[in-house]
Amino acid sequence: MTDDELDSLLRALGDATRRRLLDRLRDEPGLTLSALADGFEQSRQAISKHLALLAAADLVVCVWRGREKLHYLNPVPLQALPVRWVTSSAREHSAALHTLQQALQDATP
């Protein structure tokens, strides 16, 4: 995952409404914009903008069925997040914790 892809993913996940939309698509795949907008206080236009940002981050995939545009959660970028962010940094975090532990032990009389 590139830095730009990570930035896009984190930006998309940085809003509670977008996270709720993803949760809804996880539980009810293949919803239309109208169906997704139900249950939100925001307008359909606002929900549409959120969906566009989620699609740009590759978290939502749209499929046309006739005249209906159906939205689906794409979990692949979410699965890549721990690999890029957590797993790759685990060694550095462990070293930082060890350094902190040593500093705290040295400071204790």
Short mmCIF file of C-alpha atoms in Angstrom, two decimals:
data_model
loop_
_atom_site.label_atom_id
_atom_site.label_comp_id
_atom_site.label_asym_id
_atom_site.label_seq_id
_atom_site.Cartn_x
_atom_site.Cartn_y
_atom_site.Cartn_z
CA MET A 1 0.00 0.00 0.00
CA THR A 2 1.46 3.34 -1.04
CA ASP A 3 1.48 6.41 1.19
CA ASP A 4 -1.17 8.05 -1.01
CA GLU A 5 -3.41 4.99 -0.73
CA LEU A 6 -2.91 4.93 3.04
CA ASP A 7 -3.73 8.66 3.27
CA SER A 8 -6.90 8.13 1.26
CA LEU A 9 -7.93 5.17 3.40
CA LEU A 10 -7.32 6.94 6.70
CA ARG A 11 -9.10 10.08 5.47
CA ALA A 12 -12.10 7.96 4.48
CA LEU A 13 -12.17 6.23 7.86
CA GLY A 14 -11.76 9.51 9.74
CA ASP A 15 -15.45 10.37 9.69
CA ALA A 16 -18.14 8.70 11.82
CA THR A 17 -20.77 8.91 9.07
CA ARG A 18 -18.50 7.12 6.61
CA ARG A 19 -17.71 4.42 9.17
CA ARG A 20 -21.44 3.94 9.77
CA LEU A 21 -21.99 3.65 6.01
CA LEU A 22 -19.31 0.95 5.84
CA ASP A 23 -20.91 -0.88 8.77
CA ARG A 24 -24.27 -0.72 7.03
CA LEU A 25 -22.82 -2.07 3.77
CA ARG A 26 -21.11 -4.87 5.68
CA ASP A 27 -24.44 -5.86 7.22
CA GLU A 28 -26.61 -5.15 4.15
CA PRO A 29 -24.56 -5.41 0.93
CA GLY A 30 -25.95 -4.08 -2.34
CA LEU A 31 -27.91 -1.06 -1.10
CA THR A 32 -28.93 1.86 -3.28
CA LEU A 33 -28.16 5.45 -2.31
CA SER A 34 -31.76 5.95 -1.17
CA ALA A 35 -31.66 2.86 1.02
CA LEU A 36 -28.30 3.88 2.47
CA ALA A 37 -29.49 7.42 3.18
CA ASP A 38 -32.42 6.10 5.24
CA GLY A 39 -31.47 6.25 8.88
CA PHE A 40 -29.10 9.19 8.44
CA GLU A 41 -30.03 12.76 9.27
CA GLN A 42 -27.92 14.02 6.37
CA SER A 43 -29.30 14.62 2.90
CA ARG A 44 -28.93 12.13 0.07
CA GLN A 45 -26.49 14.54 -1.55
CA ALA A 46 -24.29 14.54 1.57
CA ILE A 47 -24.41 10.73 1.74
CA SER A 48 -23.52 10.62 -1.96
CA LYS A 49 -20.41 12.73 -1.28
CA HIS A 50 -19.40 10.41 1.56
CA LEU A 51 -19.85 7.40 -0.74
CA ALA A 52 -17.72 9.08 -3.42
CA LEU A 53 -14.90 9.53 -0.92
CA LEU A 54 -15.25 5.90 0.21
CA ALA A 55 -15.18 4.77 -3.43
CA ALA A 56 -12.06 6.87 -4.07
CA ALA A 57 -10.41 5.01 -1.18
CA ASP A 58 -11.55 1.74 -2.80
CA LEU A 59 -13.66 0.90 0.26
CA VAL A 60 -16.93 0.93 -1.68
CA VAL A 61 -17.55 -0.65 -5.07
CA CYS A 62 -20.59 0.28 -7.15
CA VAL A 63 -22.37 -2.12 -9.48
CA TRP A 64 -25.08 -1.06 -11.89
CA ARG A 65 -28.06 -3.37 -12.15
CA GLY A 66 -30.34 -1.86 -14.75
CA ARG A 67 -31.06 1.66 -13.52
CA GLU A 68 -30.04 0.91 -9.94
CA LYS A 69 -26.58 1.66 -8.59
CA LEU A 70 -25.79 -0.84 -5.84
CA HIS A 71 -23.06 -0.24 -3.27
CA TYR A 72 -20.87 -2.94 -1.76
CA LEU A 73 -18.16 -2.90 0.90
CA ASN A 74 -14.69 -3.80 -0.37
CA PRO A 75 -12.85 -5.14 2.71
CA VAL A 76 -9.47 -5.57 1.00
CA PRO A 77 -8.06 -2.11 1.89
CA LEU A 78 -9.16 -2.65 5.50
CA GLN A 79 -7.26 -5.93 5.60
CA ALA A 80 -4.16 -4.23 4.21
CA LEU A 81 -4.21 -1.55 6.91
CA PRO A 82 -2.84 -3.71 9.74
CA VAL A 83 -0.15 -5.09 7.44
CA ARG A 84 1.00 -1.63 6.40
CA TRP A 85 0.56 0.19 9.68
CA VAL A 86 0.67 -2.24 12.58
CA THR A 87 2.61 -5.31 11.51
CA SER A 88 5.38 -3.41 9.74
CA SER A 89 5.89 -1.22 12.82
CA ALA A 90 5.69 -3.94 15.46
CA ARG A 91 9.46 -4.32 15.77
CA GLU A 92 9.97 -0.56 16.16
CA HIS A 93 7.15 -0.35 18.72
CA SER A 94 8.65 -3.22 20.68
CA ALA A 95 12.04 -1.49 20.70
CA ALA A 96 10.44 1.79 21.81
CA LEU A 97 8.62 0.02 24.65
CA HIS A 98 11.85 -1.65 25.74
CA THR A 99 13.63 1.72 25.75
CA LEU A 100 10.80 3.26 27.78
CA GLN A 101 10.87 0.36 30.24
CA GLN A 102 14.64 0.77 30.69
CA ALA A 103 14.30 4.51 31.23
CA LEU A 104 11.58 4.01 33.83
CA GLN A 105 13.60 1.35 35.65
CA ASP A 106 16.70 3.55 35.63
CA ALA A 107 14.68 6.47 37.05
CA THR A 108 13.27 4.37 39.90
CA PRO A 109 15.38 4.74 43.09
#
